[in-house]
Coordinates of C-alpha atoms and ligand atoms in Angstrom, one line a residue:
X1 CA 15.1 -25.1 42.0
X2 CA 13.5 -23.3 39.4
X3 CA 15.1 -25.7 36.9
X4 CA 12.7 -27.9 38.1
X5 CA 10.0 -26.0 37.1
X6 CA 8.0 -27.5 34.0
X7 CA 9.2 -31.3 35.9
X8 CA 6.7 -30.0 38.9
X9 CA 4.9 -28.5 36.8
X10 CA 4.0 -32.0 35.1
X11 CA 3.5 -33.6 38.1
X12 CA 1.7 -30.8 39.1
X13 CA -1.0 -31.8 36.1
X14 CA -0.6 -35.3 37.0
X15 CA -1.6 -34.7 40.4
X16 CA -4.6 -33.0 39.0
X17 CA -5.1 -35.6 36.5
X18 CA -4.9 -38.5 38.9
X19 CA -5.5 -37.6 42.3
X20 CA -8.0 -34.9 41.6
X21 CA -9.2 -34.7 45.6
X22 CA -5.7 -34.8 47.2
X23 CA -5.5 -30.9 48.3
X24 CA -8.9 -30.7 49.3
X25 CA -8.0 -34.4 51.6
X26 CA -5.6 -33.1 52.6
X27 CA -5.5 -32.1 57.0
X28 CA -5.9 -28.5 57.9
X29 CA -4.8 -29.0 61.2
X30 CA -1.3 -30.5 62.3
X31 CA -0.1 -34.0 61.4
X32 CA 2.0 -35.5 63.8
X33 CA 5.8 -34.9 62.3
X34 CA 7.5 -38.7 61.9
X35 CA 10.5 -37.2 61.4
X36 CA 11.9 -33.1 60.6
X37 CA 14.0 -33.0 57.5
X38 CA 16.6 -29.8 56.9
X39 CA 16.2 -29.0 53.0
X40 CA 19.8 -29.8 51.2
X41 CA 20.9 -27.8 48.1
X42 CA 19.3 -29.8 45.1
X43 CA 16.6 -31.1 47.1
X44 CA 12.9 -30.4 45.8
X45 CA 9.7 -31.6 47.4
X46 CA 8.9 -34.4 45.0
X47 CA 12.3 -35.9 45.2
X48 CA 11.5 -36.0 49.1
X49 CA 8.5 -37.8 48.4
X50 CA 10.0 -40.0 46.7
X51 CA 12.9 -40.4 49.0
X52 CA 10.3 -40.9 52.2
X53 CA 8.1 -42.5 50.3
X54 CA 9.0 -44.1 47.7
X55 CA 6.1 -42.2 45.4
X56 CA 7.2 -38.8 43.9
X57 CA 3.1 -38.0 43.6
X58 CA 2.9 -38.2 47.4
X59 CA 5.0 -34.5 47.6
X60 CA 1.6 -32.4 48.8
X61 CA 1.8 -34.3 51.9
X62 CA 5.1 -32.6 53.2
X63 CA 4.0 -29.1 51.6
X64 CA 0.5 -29.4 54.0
X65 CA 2.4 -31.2 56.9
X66 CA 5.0 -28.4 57.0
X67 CA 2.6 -26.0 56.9
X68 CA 0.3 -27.1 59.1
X69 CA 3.2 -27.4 61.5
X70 CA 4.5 -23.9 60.7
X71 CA 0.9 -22.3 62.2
X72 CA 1.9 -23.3 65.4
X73 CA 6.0 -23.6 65.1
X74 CA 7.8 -20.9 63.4
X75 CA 10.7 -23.2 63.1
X76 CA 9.2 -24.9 60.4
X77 CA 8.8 -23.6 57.3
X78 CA 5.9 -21.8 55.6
X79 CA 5.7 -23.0 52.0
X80 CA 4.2 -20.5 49.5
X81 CA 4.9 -22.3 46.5
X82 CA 5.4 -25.9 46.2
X83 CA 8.1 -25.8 43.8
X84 CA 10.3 -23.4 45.4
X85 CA 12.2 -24.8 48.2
X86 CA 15.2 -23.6 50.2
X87 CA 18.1 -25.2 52.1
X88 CA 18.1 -25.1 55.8
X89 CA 14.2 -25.1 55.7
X90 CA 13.0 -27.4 58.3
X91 CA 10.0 -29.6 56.8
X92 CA 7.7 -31.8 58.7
X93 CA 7.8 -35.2 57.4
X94 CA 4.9 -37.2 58.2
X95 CA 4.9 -41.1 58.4
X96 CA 4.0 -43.1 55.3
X97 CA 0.6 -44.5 56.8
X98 CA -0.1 -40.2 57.5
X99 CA 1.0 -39.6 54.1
X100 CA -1.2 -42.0 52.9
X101 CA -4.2 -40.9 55.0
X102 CA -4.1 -37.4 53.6
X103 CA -4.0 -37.8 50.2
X104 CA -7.0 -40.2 50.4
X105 CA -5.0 -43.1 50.4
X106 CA -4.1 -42.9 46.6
X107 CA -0.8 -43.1 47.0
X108 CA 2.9 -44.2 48.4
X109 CA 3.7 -47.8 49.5
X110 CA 5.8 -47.5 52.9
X111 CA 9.1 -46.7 52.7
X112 CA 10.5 -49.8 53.8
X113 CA 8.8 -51.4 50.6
X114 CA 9.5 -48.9 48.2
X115 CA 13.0 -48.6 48.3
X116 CA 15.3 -51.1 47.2
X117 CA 17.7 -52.6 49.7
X118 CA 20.8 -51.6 48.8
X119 CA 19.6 -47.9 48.9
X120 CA 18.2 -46.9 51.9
X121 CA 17.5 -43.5 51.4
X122 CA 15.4 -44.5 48.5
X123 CA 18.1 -42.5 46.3
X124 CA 19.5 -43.6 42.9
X125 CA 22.9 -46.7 42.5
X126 CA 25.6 -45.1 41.1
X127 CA 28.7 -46.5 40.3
X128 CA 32.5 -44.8 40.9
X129 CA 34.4 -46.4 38.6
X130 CA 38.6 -46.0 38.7
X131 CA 41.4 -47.4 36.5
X132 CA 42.1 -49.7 39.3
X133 CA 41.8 -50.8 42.5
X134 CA 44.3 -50.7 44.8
X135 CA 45.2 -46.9 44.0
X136 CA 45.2 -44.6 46.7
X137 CA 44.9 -41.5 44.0
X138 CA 41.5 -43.7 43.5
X139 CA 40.8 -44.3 46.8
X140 CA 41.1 -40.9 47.4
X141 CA 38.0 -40.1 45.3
X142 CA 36.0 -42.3 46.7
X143 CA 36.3 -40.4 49.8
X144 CA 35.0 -37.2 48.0
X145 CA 32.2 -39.3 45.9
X146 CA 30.8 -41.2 49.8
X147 CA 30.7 -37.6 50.6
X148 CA 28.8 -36.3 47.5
X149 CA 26.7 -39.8 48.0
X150 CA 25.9 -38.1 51.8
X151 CA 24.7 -35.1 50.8
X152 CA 22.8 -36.2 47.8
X153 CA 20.6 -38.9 49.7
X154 CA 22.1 -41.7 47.3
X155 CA 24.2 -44.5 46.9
X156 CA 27.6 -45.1 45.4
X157 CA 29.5 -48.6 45.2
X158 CA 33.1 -48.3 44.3
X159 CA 33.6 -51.1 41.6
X160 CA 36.8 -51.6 39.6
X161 CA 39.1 -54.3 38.0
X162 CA 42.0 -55.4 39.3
X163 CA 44.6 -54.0 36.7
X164 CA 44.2 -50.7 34.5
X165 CA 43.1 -52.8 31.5
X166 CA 40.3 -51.4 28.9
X167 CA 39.3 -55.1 28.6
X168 CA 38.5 -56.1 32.0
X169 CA 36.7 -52.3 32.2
X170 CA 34.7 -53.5 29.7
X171 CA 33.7 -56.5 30.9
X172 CA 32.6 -54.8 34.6
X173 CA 30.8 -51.8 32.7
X174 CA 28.4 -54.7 30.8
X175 CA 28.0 -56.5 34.1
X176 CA 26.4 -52.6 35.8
X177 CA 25.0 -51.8 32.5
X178 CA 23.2 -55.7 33.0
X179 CA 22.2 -54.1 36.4
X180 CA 20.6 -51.2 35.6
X181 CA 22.5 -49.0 37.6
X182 CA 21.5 -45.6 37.9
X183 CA 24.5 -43.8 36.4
X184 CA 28.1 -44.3 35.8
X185 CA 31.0 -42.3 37.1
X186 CA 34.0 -43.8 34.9
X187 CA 37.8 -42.9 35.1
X188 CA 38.5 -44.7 31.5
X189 CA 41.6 -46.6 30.4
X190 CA 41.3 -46.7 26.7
X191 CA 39.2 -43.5 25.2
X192 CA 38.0 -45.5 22.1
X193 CA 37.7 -48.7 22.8
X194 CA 35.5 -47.6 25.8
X195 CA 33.2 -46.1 23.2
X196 CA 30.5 -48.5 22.9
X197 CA 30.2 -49.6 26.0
X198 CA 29.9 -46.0 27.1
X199 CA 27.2 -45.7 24.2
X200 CA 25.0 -49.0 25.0
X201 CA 24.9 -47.7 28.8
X202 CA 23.9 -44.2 27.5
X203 CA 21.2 -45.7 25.1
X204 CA 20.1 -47.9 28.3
X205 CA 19.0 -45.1 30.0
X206 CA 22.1 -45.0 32.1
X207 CA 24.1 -41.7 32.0
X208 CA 27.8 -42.3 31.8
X209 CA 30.3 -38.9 33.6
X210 CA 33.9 -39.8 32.7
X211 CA 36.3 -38.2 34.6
X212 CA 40.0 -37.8 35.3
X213 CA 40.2 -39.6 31.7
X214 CA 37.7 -39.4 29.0
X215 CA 36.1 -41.6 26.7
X216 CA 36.4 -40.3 23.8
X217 CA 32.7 -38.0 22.2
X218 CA 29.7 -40.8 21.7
X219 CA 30.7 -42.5 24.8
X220 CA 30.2 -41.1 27.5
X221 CA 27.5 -37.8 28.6
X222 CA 30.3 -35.5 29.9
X223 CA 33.8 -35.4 30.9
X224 CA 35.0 -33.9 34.0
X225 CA 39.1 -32.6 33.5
X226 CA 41.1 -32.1 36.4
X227 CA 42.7 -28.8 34.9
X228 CA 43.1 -28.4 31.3
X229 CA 45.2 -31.0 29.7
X230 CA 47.2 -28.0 28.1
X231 CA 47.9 -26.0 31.4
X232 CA 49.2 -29.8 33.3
X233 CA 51.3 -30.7 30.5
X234 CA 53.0 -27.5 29.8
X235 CA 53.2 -26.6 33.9
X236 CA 55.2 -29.8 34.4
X237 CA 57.9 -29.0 31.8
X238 CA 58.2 -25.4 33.4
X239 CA 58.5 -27.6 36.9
X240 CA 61.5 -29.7 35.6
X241 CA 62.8 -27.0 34.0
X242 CA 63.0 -25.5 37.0
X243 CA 63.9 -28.3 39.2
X244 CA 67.4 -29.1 36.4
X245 CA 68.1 -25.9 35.9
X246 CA 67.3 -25.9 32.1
X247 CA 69.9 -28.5 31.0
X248 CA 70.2 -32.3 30.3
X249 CA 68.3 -35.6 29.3
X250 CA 64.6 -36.3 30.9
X251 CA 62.4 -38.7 30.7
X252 CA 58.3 -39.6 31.0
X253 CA 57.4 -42.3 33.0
X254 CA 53.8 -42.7 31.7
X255 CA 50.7 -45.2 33.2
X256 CA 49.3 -47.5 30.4
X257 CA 50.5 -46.8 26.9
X258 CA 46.6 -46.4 26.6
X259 CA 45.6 -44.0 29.0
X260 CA 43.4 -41.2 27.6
X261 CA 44.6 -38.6 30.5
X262 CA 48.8 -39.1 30.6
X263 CA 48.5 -39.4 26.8
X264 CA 46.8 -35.7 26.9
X265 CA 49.7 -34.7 28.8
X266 CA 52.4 -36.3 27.1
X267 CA 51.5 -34.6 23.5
X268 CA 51.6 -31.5 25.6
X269 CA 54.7 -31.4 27.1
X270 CA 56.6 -32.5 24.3
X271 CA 54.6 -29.4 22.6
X272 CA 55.7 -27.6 25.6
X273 CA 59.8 -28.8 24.9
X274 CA 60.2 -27.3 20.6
X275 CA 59.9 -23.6 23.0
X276 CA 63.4 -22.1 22.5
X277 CA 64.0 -21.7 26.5
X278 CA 63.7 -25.5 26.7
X279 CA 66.2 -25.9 23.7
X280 CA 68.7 -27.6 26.0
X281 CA 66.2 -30.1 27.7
X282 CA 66.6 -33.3 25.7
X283 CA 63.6 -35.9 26.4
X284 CA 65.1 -39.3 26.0
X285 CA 62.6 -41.4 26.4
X286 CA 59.2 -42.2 27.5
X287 CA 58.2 -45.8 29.3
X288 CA 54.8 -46.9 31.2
X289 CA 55.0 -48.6 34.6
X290 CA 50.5 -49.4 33.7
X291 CA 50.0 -47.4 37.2
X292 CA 51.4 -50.8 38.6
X293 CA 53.9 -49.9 41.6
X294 CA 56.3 -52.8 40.5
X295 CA 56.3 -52.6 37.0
X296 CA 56.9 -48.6 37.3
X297 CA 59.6 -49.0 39.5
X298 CA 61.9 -51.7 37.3
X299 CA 60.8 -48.8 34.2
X300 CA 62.7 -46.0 37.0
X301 CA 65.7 -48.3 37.4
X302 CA 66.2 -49.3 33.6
X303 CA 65.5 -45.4 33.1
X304 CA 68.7 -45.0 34.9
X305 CA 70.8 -47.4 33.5
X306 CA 69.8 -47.3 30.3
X307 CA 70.9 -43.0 30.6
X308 CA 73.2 -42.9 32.5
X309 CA 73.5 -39.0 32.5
X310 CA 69.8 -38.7 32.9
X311 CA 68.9 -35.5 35.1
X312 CA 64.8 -35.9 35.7
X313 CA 62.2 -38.0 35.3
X314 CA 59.0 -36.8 34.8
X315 CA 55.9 -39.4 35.6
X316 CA 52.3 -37.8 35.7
X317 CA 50.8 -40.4 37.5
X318 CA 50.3 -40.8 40.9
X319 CA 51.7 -44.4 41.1
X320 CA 54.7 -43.8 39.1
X321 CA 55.8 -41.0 40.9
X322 CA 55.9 -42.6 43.8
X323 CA 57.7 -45.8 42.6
X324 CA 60.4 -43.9 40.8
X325 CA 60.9 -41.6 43.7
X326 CA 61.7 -45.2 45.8
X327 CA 63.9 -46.3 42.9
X328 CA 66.1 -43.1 43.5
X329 CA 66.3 -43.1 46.9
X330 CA 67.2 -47.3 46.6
X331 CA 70.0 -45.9 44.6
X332 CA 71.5 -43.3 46.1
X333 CA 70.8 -41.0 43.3
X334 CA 69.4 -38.5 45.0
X335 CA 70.4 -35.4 44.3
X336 CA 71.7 -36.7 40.5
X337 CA 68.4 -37.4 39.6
X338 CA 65.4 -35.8 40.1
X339 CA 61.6 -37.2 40.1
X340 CA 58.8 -34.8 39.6
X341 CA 55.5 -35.3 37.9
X342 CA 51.7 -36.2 39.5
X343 CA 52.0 -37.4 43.2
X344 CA 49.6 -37.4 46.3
X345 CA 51.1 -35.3 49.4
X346 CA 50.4 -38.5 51.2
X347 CA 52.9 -40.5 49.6
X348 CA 55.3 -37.8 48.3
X349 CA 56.1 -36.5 51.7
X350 CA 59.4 -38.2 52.1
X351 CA 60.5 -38.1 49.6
X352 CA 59.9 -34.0 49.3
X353 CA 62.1 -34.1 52.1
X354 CA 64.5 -36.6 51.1
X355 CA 65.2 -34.4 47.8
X356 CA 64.2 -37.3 45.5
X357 CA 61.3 -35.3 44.7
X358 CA 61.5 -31.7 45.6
X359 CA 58.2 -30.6 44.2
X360 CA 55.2 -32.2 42.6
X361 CA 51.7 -31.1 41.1
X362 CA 48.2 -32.6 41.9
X363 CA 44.6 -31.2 42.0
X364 CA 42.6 -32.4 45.0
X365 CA 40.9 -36.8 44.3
X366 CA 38.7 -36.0 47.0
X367 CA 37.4 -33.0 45.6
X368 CA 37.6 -34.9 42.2
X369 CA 35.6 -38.2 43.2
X370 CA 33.2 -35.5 45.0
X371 CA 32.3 -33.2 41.6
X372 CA 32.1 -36.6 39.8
X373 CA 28.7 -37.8 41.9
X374 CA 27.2 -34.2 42.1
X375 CA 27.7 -33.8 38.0
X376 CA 26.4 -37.7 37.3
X377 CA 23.6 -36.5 40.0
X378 CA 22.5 -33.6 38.0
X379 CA 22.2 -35.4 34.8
X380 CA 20.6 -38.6 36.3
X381 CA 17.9 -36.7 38.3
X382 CA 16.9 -34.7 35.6
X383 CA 18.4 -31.3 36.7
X384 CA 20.6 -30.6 33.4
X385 CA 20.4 -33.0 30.2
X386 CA 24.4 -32.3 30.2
X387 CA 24.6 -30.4 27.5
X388 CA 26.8 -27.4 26.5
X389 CA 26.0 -24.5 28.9
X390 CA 24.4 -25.9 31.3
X391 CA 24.7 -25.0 34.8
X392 CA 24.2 -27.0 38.0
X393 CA 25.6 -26.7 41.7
X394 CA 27.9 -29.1 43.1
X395 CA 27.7 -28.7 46.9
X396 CA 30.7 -26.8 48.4
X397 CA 32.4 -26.8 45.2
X398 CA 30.1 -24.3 43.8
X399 CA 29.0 -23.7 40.2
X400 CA 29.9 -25.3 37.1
X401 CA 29.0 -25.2 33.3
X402 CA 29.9 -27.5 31.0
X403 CA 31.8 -25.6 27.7
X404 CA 30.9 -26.5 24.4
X405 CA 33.2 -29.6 23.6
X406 CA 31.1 -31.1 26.6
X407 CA 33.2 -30.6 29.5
X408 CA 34.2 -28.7 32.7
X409 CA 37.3 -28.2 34.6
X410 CA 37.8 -29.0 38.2
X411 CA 40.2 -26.5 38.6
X412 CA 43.9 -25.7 38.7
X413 CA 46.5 -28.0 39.6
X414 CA 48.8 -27.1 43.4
X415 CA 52.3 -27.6 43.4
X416 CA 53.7 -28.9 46.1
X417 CA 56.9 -28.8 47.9
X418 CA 58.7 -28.9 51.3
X419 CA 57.3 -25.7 52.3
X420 CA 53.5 -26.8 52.1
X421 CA 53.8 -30.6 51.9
X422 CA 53.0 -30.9 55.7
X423 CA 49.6 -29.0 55.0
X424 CA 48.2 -31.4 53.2
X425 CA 46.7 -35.2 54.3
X426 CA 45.4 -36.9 51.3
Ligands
RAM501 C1 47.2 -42.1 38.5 C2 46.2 -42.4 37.5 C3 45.2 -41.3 37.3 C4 45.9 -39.9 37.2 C5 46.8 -39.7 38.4 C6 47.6 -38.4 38.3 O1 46.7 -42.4 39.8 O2 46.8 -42.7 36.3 O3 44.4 -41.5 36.2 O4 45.1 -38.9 37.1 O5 47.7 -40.8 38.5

């Protein structure tokens, strides 16, 4: 809240400047409460203001409403200091004509006109943007980023293209930028030639989060990592390690030959494989299904004809996993070959207990799709500039700060196996 500070402090002056009778107009004895509002982490009286009323001037209204109230109810709130509020303090919210009334009538068009239809709350558009639709990993964090939306008081649409192609993503990311949507929460499929798109929505006005894969530095505000890409490409050479016993030919079954986040991975693992206790892992090739469930699958099958002798194949992505997990199980290879990678519990269960995949990685989408929102929130409301070493909140997440090459870290990837798999719904 106190981050806030010199933004109340300006509209403090402004108040001064432009309303110079509001305190003194303002009721001393109780205002009829149109509604009681429960003060959410990140909330501040001015945002409220403008949230009930569509004017972020009209905040002295609350403060004197709530206190007012609080001389007769001790439920409500007593506030001291106007820029210093708590959650779980109850607030009196009076109507937009009462608002109106007390400060003199300078102020705050109803709600119902203020606010733009397709955000009711009067909050800020943002935009989730995934790879593709039709992905439940995506789909996933969509979950997470409604629920972020919730709590926030703002609105999210969910708007992707049909394929993961950097082309069409360009095309959609003019259309928002057109818009003027409030910020952009992007999960990129080409980290350069996302660039200046990512820069013309930033120059807009608009700021742009990338998550789950970057664009590359110019483009975008701040990236959000799911775990370092270090830590998730060396971890899932020590998995199939593991899972072959530290012998024989693997291979990567990738998504796009593009994507920022598998390539990451990729240049990882095989950094991962030159270690001498991986000398007699031998990584035969590496395909890309595009995160398309067909196209992955035929790349499993020629995988396996084309090696006949191959022991593992590795795919860090959600959809590829999956489909190459199917392809073994078609073929009665189980238990010759082994899929591990990136999978979600949800459709790895199975095959966990099939033995066509007996252990897999993933960090939480939901959680993912949910630190998205808050981090695109912070920036977009003013809280943080997103810059290195700043701090914000994300709800029940907790703190983050974002490390000098202008990113944070969700957090560390789960492996997964037939002793939790059942634990887990997403
Ligand atoms: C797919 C996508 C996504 C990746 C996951 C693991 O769903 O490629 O970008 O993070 O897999």
């Amino acid at each position: 809240m106190l981050k806030n500070f010199s933004k109340i402090l300006s509209i403090l002056l402004l108040v001064a400047l432009l309303v110079p009778t509001a305190s003194m107009a303002l009721a001393q004895e109780a205002v009829a409460c149109d509604e009681d509002y429960s003060v959410q982490a990140d909330d501040w009286l001015s945002k409220l203001a403008d949230k009930f009323y569509g004017d972020v001037l009209a905040y002295p209204a609350i403060f004197e409403a709530t206190n007012a109230a609080a001389a007769t109810d001790s439920s409500y709130a007593t506030i001291a200091n106007a820029d210093l509020i708590e959650p779980g303090w109850k607030l009196c919210i009076p109507s937009a004509e009462d608002a109106q009334a007390m400060m003199g009538g300078a102020t705050a068009a109803p709600a119902a006109e203020a606010a733009p239809a397709e955000a009711p709350a009067g909050g800020a558009n943002y935009v989730l943007v995934p790879k593709n639709l039709g992905n439940p990993y995506f789909d996933g964090a969509n979950v997470g980023a409604q629920a972020a939306a919730a709590e926030l008081g703002v609105t999210v649409t969910y708007q992707g293209s049909a394929t993961a192609d950097a082309t069409e993503q360009i095309q959609l990311l003019n259309s928002l930028i057109a818009q003027k949507v409030d910020g952009l929460a992007i999960s990129a499929n080409d980290s350069d030639a996302l660039v200046p798109t990512g820069k013309a929505a930033i120059d807009a006005g608009i700021p742009v989060v990338t998550w789950d894969a970057a664009i590359a530095p110019g483009g975008r505000t701040v990236h959000i990592n799911q775990a370092t890409g270090e830590g998730i490409g060396r971890s899932q050479i020590a998995l199939v390690s593991e899972l072959i016993g530290g012998e024989g030919q693997i291979a990567i079954l990738s998504a796009t030959s593009t994507a920022p986040n598998q390539n990451e991975w990729i240049k990882w693992m095989n950094d991962e494989l030159t270690k001498p206790e991986y000398a007699n892992i031998e990584l035969v090739a590496t395909v890309y299904g595009d995160d398309d469930d067909e196209k992955s699958y035929n790349e499993a099958l020629g995988l396996m004809k084309t090696y006949p002798d191959l022991k593992a194949i590795i795919a860090p992505t959600t959809v590829g996993i999956a489909a190459s997990a199917r392809a073994v199980q078609d073929q009665n290879m189980i238990g010759k070959v082994v899929v591990t990678g990136l999978g979600l519990p949800s459709q790895m269960r199975d095959y966990v207990k099939s033995g066509a995949s007996p252990a897999f990685a993933l960090w939480n989408p939901e959680d993912f799709g949910y630190l998205a929102i808050y981090t695109l929130h912070a920036i977009a409301s003013g809280q943080i500039e997103g810059k290195p070493g700043d701090t914000f909140t994300a709800g029940k997440l907790g703190e983050y700060t974002i490390d000098e090459n202008g990113e944070l870290v969700l957090g560390l990837p789960f492996t997964f196996d037939a002793s939790n798999i059942d634990n887990f719904k997403f």
